[in-house]
Amino acid sequence: MGEYAVEMLHITKRFPGIVANDDITLQLKKGEIHALLGENGAGKSTLMSVLFGLYQAEEGEIRKDGKKVEIKNPNDANALGIGMVHQHFKLVECFSVLDNIILGAEPVQGGFLKKDEARKKVMELSNRYHLQIDPDAKVENITVGMQQRTEILKMLYRDNEILIFDEPTAVLTVQEIEELMQIMKGLAKEGKSILFISHKLNEIMEVSDHCTVLRKGKYVGTVETKDTTPEKLSAMMVGRNVSFKVEKKPAEPGDVVLDVKDMTVAGQNKKDAVQDVSFQVRKGEIVCITGIDGNGQTELVYGLSGLEPLKSGSIHMNGKDITKASVRERSTSGMSHIPEDRHKHGLVLDYSLEDNLVLQRYFEPQFTSKAGLMKRKEIREYSDRLIEEYDIRSGQGSSTIVRSMSGGNQQKAIIAREIDKNPDLLIAVQPTRGVDIGAIESIHRQLIEQRDAGKAVLLVSLELDEVMDVPDRILVMYEGRLVGEFKPDEVTVEELGLYMTGAKKQEV
Amino acid sequence: MNTKNEKKRFLEIGGVQTVIASLICIILGLLVGYIVLLCINPAGAWDAMTSILKNFLYFPRPEVALEYFGSTLAKTAPLLMCTLSILFAYKVGLFNIGASGQYAVGAGLALYLALAYQMPWYVCMIAAMIGGGLLGGIAGILKAYLNVNEVIAGIMLNWISLYSVNMLLTNVKESSTTYTMALKTNSPDALIPSLGLDKLFSDNRYVTIAIPLAVIIAILVWVVMSKTKLGYELKATGLNKNAAKYAGMKEKRNMILTMAIAGCLAGLGAAFLYLSGIEQWSCAQTAVPAMGFNGIAAAFLGGLNPIGSIFSAFFIQHITSGGSYVDKMVYCAQISDLISAIIIYFCGFVLFFKYCMNRKAKK
Amino acid sequence: MALLLQYTLIYASVLMLVALGGCFSERSGVINLGLEGTMVIGALGGALVMKYMGDLPAALMILAVVLGSVIFGMIYSLLLAVSAINFKADQTLVGTAMNLLGTAAATVIVKAINMGENVNNVSSSIQYIDQRKAFSAFKIGNFEVSWFMILAVILLIVAHVVLYKTRFGLRLRACGEHPQAADSVGINVYKMRYAGVLISGFFGGLGGIVYITAGVSEWKFENGVAGFGFLALAVMIFGQWEPKLIGLAALLFGLFRALSNVYSGFDILEALNIPSAVYNMLPYIISLVVLALFSRNSRAPKAEGIPYDKGQR
Amino acid sequence: GPSKSSQGTGNSDYRVAMITDSGDITDQSFNQTTYEACLEYCTENNIDFTYKKPDGDTDYARIAMIDVAVAEGYNIIVMPGYIFAPALVEVTYKYPDVKFIALDMTAGDIIAAAVGNKYYENPDAYEASDYYNVENTYCAVYQEEIPGYMAGYAAVKLGYRKLGFLGGQAVPAVMRYGFGYVQGINDAAKELGITDQIEVEYAYGGQFYGSTEVTAAMDTWYSQGTEIVFACGGGIFTSAAEAASKVGGKMIGVDSDQSPIIDAYGEGMTVTSAMKGLGATVKAMLDSIIVTNTWEEHVGKIENLGLVSGTDMDVNYVGLPEDTTQWNENFTVDDYHELVRKIYDGEITIDNSTEKMPEVSVKVNERQGSIM
Ligand SMILES: Nc1ncnc2c1ncn2[C@@H]1O[C@H](COP(=O)(O)OP(=O)(O)OP(=O)(O)O)[C@@H](O)[C@H]1O
Ligand SMILES: Nc1ncnc2c1ncn2[C@@H]1O[C@H](COP(=O)(O)OP(=O)(O)OP(=O)(O)O)[C@@H](O)[C@H]1O
Ligand SMILES: [Mg+2]
Ligand SMILES: [Mg+2]
């Protein structure tokens, strides 16, 4: 028995046209938390999928406890005690939490489910690891945090010794992230070995023992976390130094661009998601709305952009009443919107990049003739320009199908499209979610450039670094209401947290 | 090396792939069909297969063959319209299985106006188009506002239309038969004009301007889908209705519009057939018109491309008509249905073969 | 009244069985639009058994008929399984082709058999006058209960138990909702979908034989099954893909179908003198209205109709 | 191809082709009887025979099949059904050397096919012979109303009071049977002075085959007291027989003596059958062309085939089967012969129109639309 729980030696995995993993070696010690770091598309998820049996590597071998093993499918992985929390949760929405946990490893008698036995075991695990769940709740009705805990319980239920977490924190709130870090540390202390993927260096610094860095499918190196700094890590990952502190001049707010009064938006359930919210955004300032996911930010943006009607209240933009205006009218009168969910709203994934880049302006005379024919040549020129200016990387340029692009580049395309519209008001919702640090830097820079060009920017984010660094003003949202307003340099993260969880309140 | 590259590039062209994939499906279908024929009666299999494939060429005299070529074309026109109807909706992410019902309604209105009110052909044609469009629109509204799956709504509407049209057309049927009155004798103005086209096909009077019209409409559909703002919007709605809404498109309206246009196409198809006089509606009909279902096959066989559909619709009609020349003393009448059903089944594999070729070409 | 009940139950058994078939297939993620064709082929299987094994003792014969029809139904459903699961063909197209193919194939086969026996017998009918008598379980006055009705009820309960109480059911449903999730916990999605489609062949085939023996002792295969497969799909949706509700929906649809046949037994209805086309349309109109009212929160399996590709994420 | 099959194996210059109408040769009715008669005759005489089924229920498709048959070298074309009228109008001039036998074809059918519905406005203004080639075509129509009448008359005389008529589709031949049946019932009831005791259920199935739906409707009839049903339309009798077998109901067969096949559902179920000699006509015509050379006596005619003699039952084209009809003391074979005589002599007249239900004094419950 060696010191490694799992070794992945010289793994090479190719996809048509790309080497996703090129001779990568990763050794996971028993009882350690090992972080995996790399830009979007560096090959992290692929490597983990190989370990979990979702893909087969073309070259290289996997060793478990020093012995060579074959992992052909998740069943094999399970048998070897390897479990994975996927980047995109793999939960059946209409099943209960309990059903999701036992799926694939059901206790049965003659084919019939023994739910009581399963429930007992799950609740035991839940108590032991402080993983709060409601076993009978349907997954579609629970928070992302609980979904995450369900995924973790899924692994523990199978007595897995090696746990893979693929970007588990991308969708969690600060509190939930903190909780998760504690859970991971606890698991490691129990002797479980953990592989942890994240784009957030502070998390890696906090929990991991080692960190392996990948770049463009290649192995860059493995370092001991306690011997390194975020700066060093990012340099390893991107190949250059990345500045974390956002450089910006003080704001010079001008006229009011967006004026929201007593806005109320209906929610999924009986309760209104947004209640009597009023605020203003001026030219030349970035206002950030923050709060824990599910406190009405999404609906607030839907209301602003016209995706959902208001129940009451009014919206004025540049003095004009746009309360009842359609999405299109808002867009043409100067509103841009970087949506929260780029796959749901932001992109037509099966359209080409150029078609996506004109998604908000295809109807303008420069792209469509009077007869209704699309001006293909002009569209191509426009798209080529944006690709060049915003450094959108893709396989076949303008004609690339967006689905095949990496998440970070998809996001860049949206940002390019929305900014190039030259809006008076830019609404940016979670603009950096799931994007690597190099891209985060450039997105932040662009938001500030917009501000400096005299635009109004409304940022909606729950990424605390972003909330503290980018905006000029912070508004905290809790249960559909605005409960606090701050200047970034006059408030601490802890203070914000109190407002976000409803522990403190002020009249706004 | 160079030629290899060229070959590779040639294979990468979407159109080439579609044609090859469709040909593979046809060949597979014919092969399996042939095996079935062999199983039933080995002696007549070859003759039967050639009769099906020859269709009008079965006639030794060229002028007769030409005449029946014209008839095949006359029946291709409505099939092409149904194909376009299905294809159009499919491109927008909707499955218009209701084409049959829209077709029935088109036939109902066209024939009713022609026979009860002696309306001229263009009025009947427009009415058929509107009728089909309305029915399609209903399915669209149900989908857009009430989230009713359009396939199921389409199936229900097919039957409702069939029974309603039967009831309506009973008012204009021949007094001693179950058929609607013949247009030639009862409402000659309702017949689509030939403008001399019939002369090209040994005076086949069913060869009307419906045929070139159908081809023009196919080209029009292609232009709309790939070149216009409307096509851009509709396709975007089909691929991601949330994104369409986000981009300020009226996604509900687009969905309804799509189904309505699809319905118009199917309704027009019925007008093309019934106003050519080649067929009379039987008011005792208990099966939904097969045209709509054949259209599904033709749409896939044509690689979901409007231009490809012109050829695939012709091919499907060609073998359907060819089926009637099979020697009925050797094989029973349903054998031709069987062969075309087999080919239709294999049409389901077109996209798969295309995908395979794509992968091969990329490698 | 007894007649209305009788025919309601007859139609309900058919619709229930076929809808359950659709339910299993869709729960696994494959839309089976080819149930109409599957019914015809299943009916053919059962009819052939009656033709060739009609001399068996009643109980054995019934068993053999059921077996014959379900085996035929299952084999036929492989056409869908192979194309939709392995070749990722469009399920709606394949289903449609199967409907066309089912009637044509059954007719060709029966004609070949009939002509094989007697060159001049070109009919596509199979007769089973005596055999059919065995299906009657017992009679209460005018009201005749057939073994098939009893079987349908049993299978309804079995379907419910399988779907909600067994490991197989849980896994099947997972594949129709989120195949990637199922795959990631080691469930073979392809296998489960095969199972779903084969079960739909089982039920579809059984529904076919029940349909053709319901009211006649001779079936002409040219005529297919008169849209029952499609009606069953509506029953399935109305029943929200749940066996219990499918049972109720089948009863409702069966009632309307029966009413259109026996309305002349009711003086009020006869006095109304409504054309029978209206009665024929009723089940379809009602299902459309019902769908319009209840589809907003439709609980269709999320992944139905989408081919599963292991490699794709 | 046609060239190949034109070198037939038959030993005659004549080659016979039959075209089916909307049904198939398996319809247990019109097409099937014609097909079987042709096949039997041609096999006996070693003559090439084939049949063609159009690929759709359209005149165009029917004409196409005639074109094919002629192209293949067939020179006697048999067409069963009024539905061929438009085809007849078109092809008889086109192929002067081919001989056409059209069954169930009235002059009205031909004229309506040629001039449209305006024929019905003024039927007397037209002459059928203007519209088709009388040099090469023989048409025959059966007087189905006569056997229909006989069946209805006999049923009432035999003691049945609640009767039913189940047609296939509402096509002229079926309607003539049905309307004749109702007239027969009415006349018998009048003779017995029991018109108030008689009730007739009247419906079309909408199809020429049995199905659960039709059985359900028949169950309703029988369960409400209907004693006997005249099932008239191909295989639709199976549904009526099914329902009858459950309650010991009775049936009347159609076209031929159907007692053997209907009685499979229950011993003694078939009271009688309304027959017409379709097969006999086909054979007689083929014989007149091919063997006896008497075609000239028939060609150009549109014959009404019904009663040829008031006394010799064997030569009549229509009638009831004497051996299997369940005669009793109220209505004997002799009474039947008397009835035939009266009809032949014109003492009894039967309306043969198919426009609407005949005016009668018994109660007729006519169903709106067909069952399917
Ligand atoms: N199923 C697939 N088919 C084809 N190519 C793939 C597939 N999965 C991954 N790739 C390719 O492999 C590369 C590595 O992808 P991977 O998902 O491992 O990246 P990642 O490091 O996890 O990125 P991210 O940080 O965005 O999650 C991608 O750039 C992509 O082009
Ligand atoms: N079907 C596919 N074909 C080719 N490449 C793919 C495919 N699916 C994913 N990829 C590639 O895999 C990489 C990672 O994809 P992934 O789904 O992890 O998105 P992501 O970049 O992490 O974005 P997000 O943050 O939204 O999850 C991307 O570079 C993408 O190009
Ligand atoms: Mg990843
Ligand atoms: Mg990511």
PDB file of N, CA and C in Angstrom, chain A residues 278-316:
ATOM      1  N   SER A 278     -37.307  50.317  -4.845  1.00  0.00           N
ATOM      2  CA  SER A 278     -37.046  51.583  -5.522  1.00  0.00           C
ATOM      3  C   SER A 278     -35.555  51.868  -5.499  1.00  0.00           C
ATOM      4  N   PHE A 279     -35.000  52.276  -6.594  1.00  0.00           N
ATOM      5  CA  PHE A 279     -33.600  52.712  -6.628  1.00  0.00           C
ATOM      6  C   PHE A 279     -33.334  53.423  -7.938  1.00  0.00           C
ATOM      7  N   GLN A 280     -32.168  54.061  -8.000  1.00  0.00           N
ATOM      8  CA  GLN A 280     -31.784  54.776  -9.214  1.00  0.00           C
ATOM      9  C   GLN A 280     -30.366  54.391  -9.606  1.00  0.00           C
ATOM     10  N   VAL A 281     -30.121  54.450 -10.901  1.00  0.00           N
ATOM     11  CA  VAL A 281     -28.749  54.296 -11.367  1.00  0.00           C
ATOM     12  C   VAL A 281     -28.443  55.501 -12.249  1.00  0.00           C
ATOM     13  N   ARG A 282     -27.283  56.116 -12.018  1.00  0.00           N
ATOM     14  CA  ARG A 282     -26.927  57.330 -12.761  1.00  0.00           C
ATOM     15  C   ARG A 282     -25.853  57.059 -13.796  1.00  0.00           C
ATOM     16  N   LYS A 283     -25.728  57.977 -14.665  1.00  0.00           N
ATOM     17  CA  LYS A 283     -24.635  57.931 -15.634  1.00  0.00           C
ATOM     18  C   LYS A 283     -23.312  57.883 -14.902  1.00  0.00           C
ATOM     19  N   GLY A 284     -22.378  57.091 -15.405  1.00  0.00           N
ATOM     20  CA  GLY A 284     -21.037  57.102 -14.847  1.00  0.00           C
ATOM     21  C   GLY A 284     -20.915  56.422 -13.508  1.00  0.00           C
ATOM     22  N   GLU A 285     -21.868  55.590 -13.136  1.00  0.00           N
ATOM     23  CA  GLU A 285     -21.669  54.823 -11.906  1.00  0.00           C
ATOM     24  C   GLU A 285     -22.058  53.361 -12.110  1.00  0.00           C
ATOM     25  N   ILE A 286     -21.418  52.522 -11.295  1.00  0.00           N
ATOM     26  CA  ILE A 286     -21.783  51.106 -11.295  1.00  0.00           C
ATOM     27  C   ILE A 286     -22.480  50.823  -9.986  1.00  0.00           C
ATOM     28  N   VAL A 287     -23.726  50.400 -10.095  1.00  0.00           N
ATOM     29  CA  VAL A 287     -24.464  50.020  -8.896  1.00  0.00           C
ATOM     30  C   VAL A 287     -24.566  48.512  -8.886  1.00  0.00           C
ATOM     31  N   CYS A 288     -24.281  47.927  -7.727  1.00  0.00           N
ATOM     32  CA  CYS A 288     -24.339  46.461  -7.653  1.00  0.00           C
ATOM     33  C   CYS A 288     -25.448  46.032  -6.720  1.00  0.00           C
ATOM     34  N   ILE A 289     -26.271  45.135  -7.204  1.00  0.00           N
ATOM     35  CA  ILE A 289     -27.271  44.535  -6.328  1.00  0.00           C
ATOM     36  C   ILE A 289     -26.770  43.169  -5.945  1.00  0.00           C
ATOM     37  N   THR A 290     -26.678  42.925  -4.642  1.00  0.00           N
ATOM     38  CA  THR A 290     -26.189  41.625  -4.211  1.00  0.00           C
ATOM     39  C   THR A 290     -27.175  41.009  -3.243  1.00  0.00           C
ATOM     40  N   GLY A 291     -26.924  39.783  -2.899  1.00  0.00           N
ATOM     41  CA  GLY A 291     -27.824  39.064  -2.010  1.00  0.00           C
ATOM     42  C   GLY A 291     -27.664  37.595  -2.273  1.00  0.00           C
ATOM     43  N   ILE A 292     -28.211  36.809  -1.348  1.00  0.00           N
ATOM     44  CA  ILE A 292     -28.106  35.366  -1.535  1.00  0.00           C
ATOM     45  C   ILE A 292     -29.046  34.970  -2.667  1.00  0.00           C
ATOM     46  N   ASP A 293     -28.612  33.992  -3.435  1.00  0.00           N
ATOM     47  CA  ASP A 293     -29.414  33.530  -4.562  1.00  0.00           C
ATOM     48  C   ASP A 293     -30.847  33.239  -4.109  1.00  0.00           C
ATOM     49  N   GLY A 294     -31.803  33.639  -4.917  1.00  0.00           N
ATOM     50  CA  GLY A 294     -33.189  33.329  -4.582  1.00  0.00           C
ATOM     51  C   GLY A 294     -33.868  34.388  -3.751  1.00  0.00           C
ATOM     52  N   ASN A 295     -33.253  35.548  -3.627  1.00  0.00           N
ATOM     53  CA  ASN A 295     -33.897  36.605  -2.864  1.00  0.00           C
ATOM     54  C   ASN A 295     -34.540  37.656  -3.742  1.00  0.00           C
ATOM     55  N   GLY A 296     -34.718  37.320  -5.012  1.00  0.00           N
ATOM     56  CA  GLY A 296     -35.467  38.215  -5.893  1.00  0.00           C
ATOM     57  C   GLY A 296     -34.626  38.950  -6.919  1.00  0.00           C
ATOM     58  N   GLN A 297     -33.307  38.724  -6.901  1.00  0.00           N
ATOM     59  CA  GLN A 297     -32.490  39.442  -7.885  1.00  0.00           C
ATOM     60  C   GLN A 297     -32.857  39.051  -9.306  1.00  0.00           C
ATOM     61  N   THR A 298     -33.044  37.753  -9.504  1.00  0.00           N
ATOM     62  CA  THR A 298     -33.377  37.267 -10.840  1.00  0.00           C
ATOM     63  C   THR A 298     -34.652  37.934 -11.343  1.00  0.00           C
ATOM     64  N   GLU A 299     -35.681  37.930 -10.504  1.00  0.00           N
ATOM     65  CA  GLU A 299     -36.966  38.490 -10.900  1.00  0.00           C
ATOM     66  C   GLU A 299     -36.880  39.995 -11.089  1.00  0.00           C
ATOM     67  N   LEU A 300     -36.047  40.626 -10.262  1.00  0.00           N
ATOM     68  CA  LEU A 300     -35.848  42.061 -10.400  1.00  0.00           C
ATOM     69  C   LEU A 300     -35.345  42.376 -11.800  1.00  0.00           C
ATOM     70  N   VAL A 301     -34.372  41.583 -12.249  1.00  0.00           N
ATOM     71  CA  VAL A 301     -33.812  41.809 -13.583  1.00  0.00           C
ATOM     72  C   VAL A 301     -34.842  41.475 -14.655  1.00  0.00           C
ATOM     73  N   TYR A 302     -35.596  40.411 -14.447  1.00  0.00           N
ATOM     74  CA  TYR A 302     -36.651  40.081 -15.404  1.00  0.00           C
ATOM     75  C   TYR A 302     -37.612  41.258 -15.549  1.00  0.00           C
ATOM     76  N   GLY A 303     -37.931  41.860 -14.410  1.00  0.00           N
ATOM     77  CA  GLY A 303     -38.843  43.006 -14.443  1.00  0.00           C
ATOM     78  C   GLY A 303     -38.235  44.172 -15.197  1.00  0.00           C
ATOM     79  N   LEU A 304     -36.945  44.426 -14.940  1.00  0.00           N
ATOM     80  CA  LEU A 304     -36.287  45.554 -15.594  1.00  0.00           C
ATOM     81  C   LEU A 304     -36.188  45.339 -17.110  1.00  0.00           C
ATOM     82  N   SER A 305     -35.902  44.104 -17.491  1.00  0.00           N
ATOM     83  CA  SER A 305     -35.639  43.862 -18.908  1.00  0.00           C
ATOM     84  C   SER A 305     -36.908  43.553 -19.691  1.00  0.00           C
ATOM     85  N   GLY A 306     -38.021  43.402 -18.974  1.00  0.00           N
ATOM     86  CA  GLY A 306     -39.280  43.173 -19.666  1.00  0.00           C
ATOM     87  C   GLY A 306     -39.601  41.706 -19.877  1.00  0.00           C
ATOM     88  N   LEU A 307     -38.794  40.806 -19.307  1.00  0.00           N
ATOM     89  CA  LEU A 307     -39.088  39.381 -19.468  1.00  0.00           C
ATOM     90  C   LEU A 307     -40.292  38.970 -18.626  1.00  0.00           C
ATOM     91  N   GLU A 308     -40.513  39.705 -17.526  1.00  0.00           N
ATOM     92  CA  GLU A 308     -41.692  39.479 -16.695  1.00  0.00           C
ATOM     93  C   GLU A 308     -42.417  40.809 -16.524  1.00  0.00           C
ATOM     94  N   PRO A 309     -43.738  40.785 -16.523  1.00  0.00           N
ATOM     95  CA  PRO A 309     -44.461  42.039 -16.292  1.00  0.00           C
ATOM     96  C   PRO A 309     -44.385  42.435 -14.813  1.00  0.00           C
ATOM     97  N   LEU A 310     -44.522  43.743 -14.541  1.00  0.00           N
ATOM     98  CA  LEU A 310     -44.557  44.189 -13.157  1.00  0.00           C
ATOM     99  C   LEU A 310     -45.966  44.013 -12.620  1.00  0.00           C
ATOM    100  N   LYS A 311     -46.045  43.748 -11.323  1.00  0.00           N
ATOM    101  CA  LYS A 311     -47.375  43.743 -10.699  1.00  0.00           C
ATOM    102  C   LYS A 311     -47.775  45.166 -10.353  1.00  0.00           C
ATOM    103  N   SER A 312     -46.786  45.939  -9.916  1.00  0.00           N
ATOM    104  CA  SER A 312     -47.042  47.351  -9.676  1.00  0.00           C
ATOM    105  C   SER A 312     -45.721  48.090  -9.684  1.00  0.00           C
ATOM    106  N   GLY A 313     -45.806  49.413  -9.639  1.00  0.00           N
ATOM    107  CA  GLY A 313     -44.607  50.214  -9.663  1.00  0.00           C
ATOM    108  C   GLY A 313     -44.298  50.700 -11.065  1.00  0.00           C
ATOM    109  N   SER A 314     -43.188  51.443 -11.181  1.00  0.00           N
ATOM    110  CA  SER A 314     -42.859  51.993 -12.493  1.00  0.00           C
ATOM    111  C   SER A 314     -41.361  51.979 -12.724  1.00  0.00           C
ATOM    112  N   ILE A 315     -41.004  51.980 -14.005  1.00  0.00           N
ATOM    113  CA  ILE A 315     -39.600  52.060 -14.394  1.00  0.00           C
ATOM    114  C   ILE A 315     -39.473  53.217 -15.383  1.00  0.00           C
ATOM    115  N   HIS A 316     -38.541  54.098 -15.144  1.00  0.00           N
ATOM    116  CA  HIS A 316     -38.238  55.146 -16.114  1.00  0.00           C
ATOM    117  C   HIS A 316     -36.804  54.982 -16.570  1.00  0.00           C
TER     118      HIS A 316
END
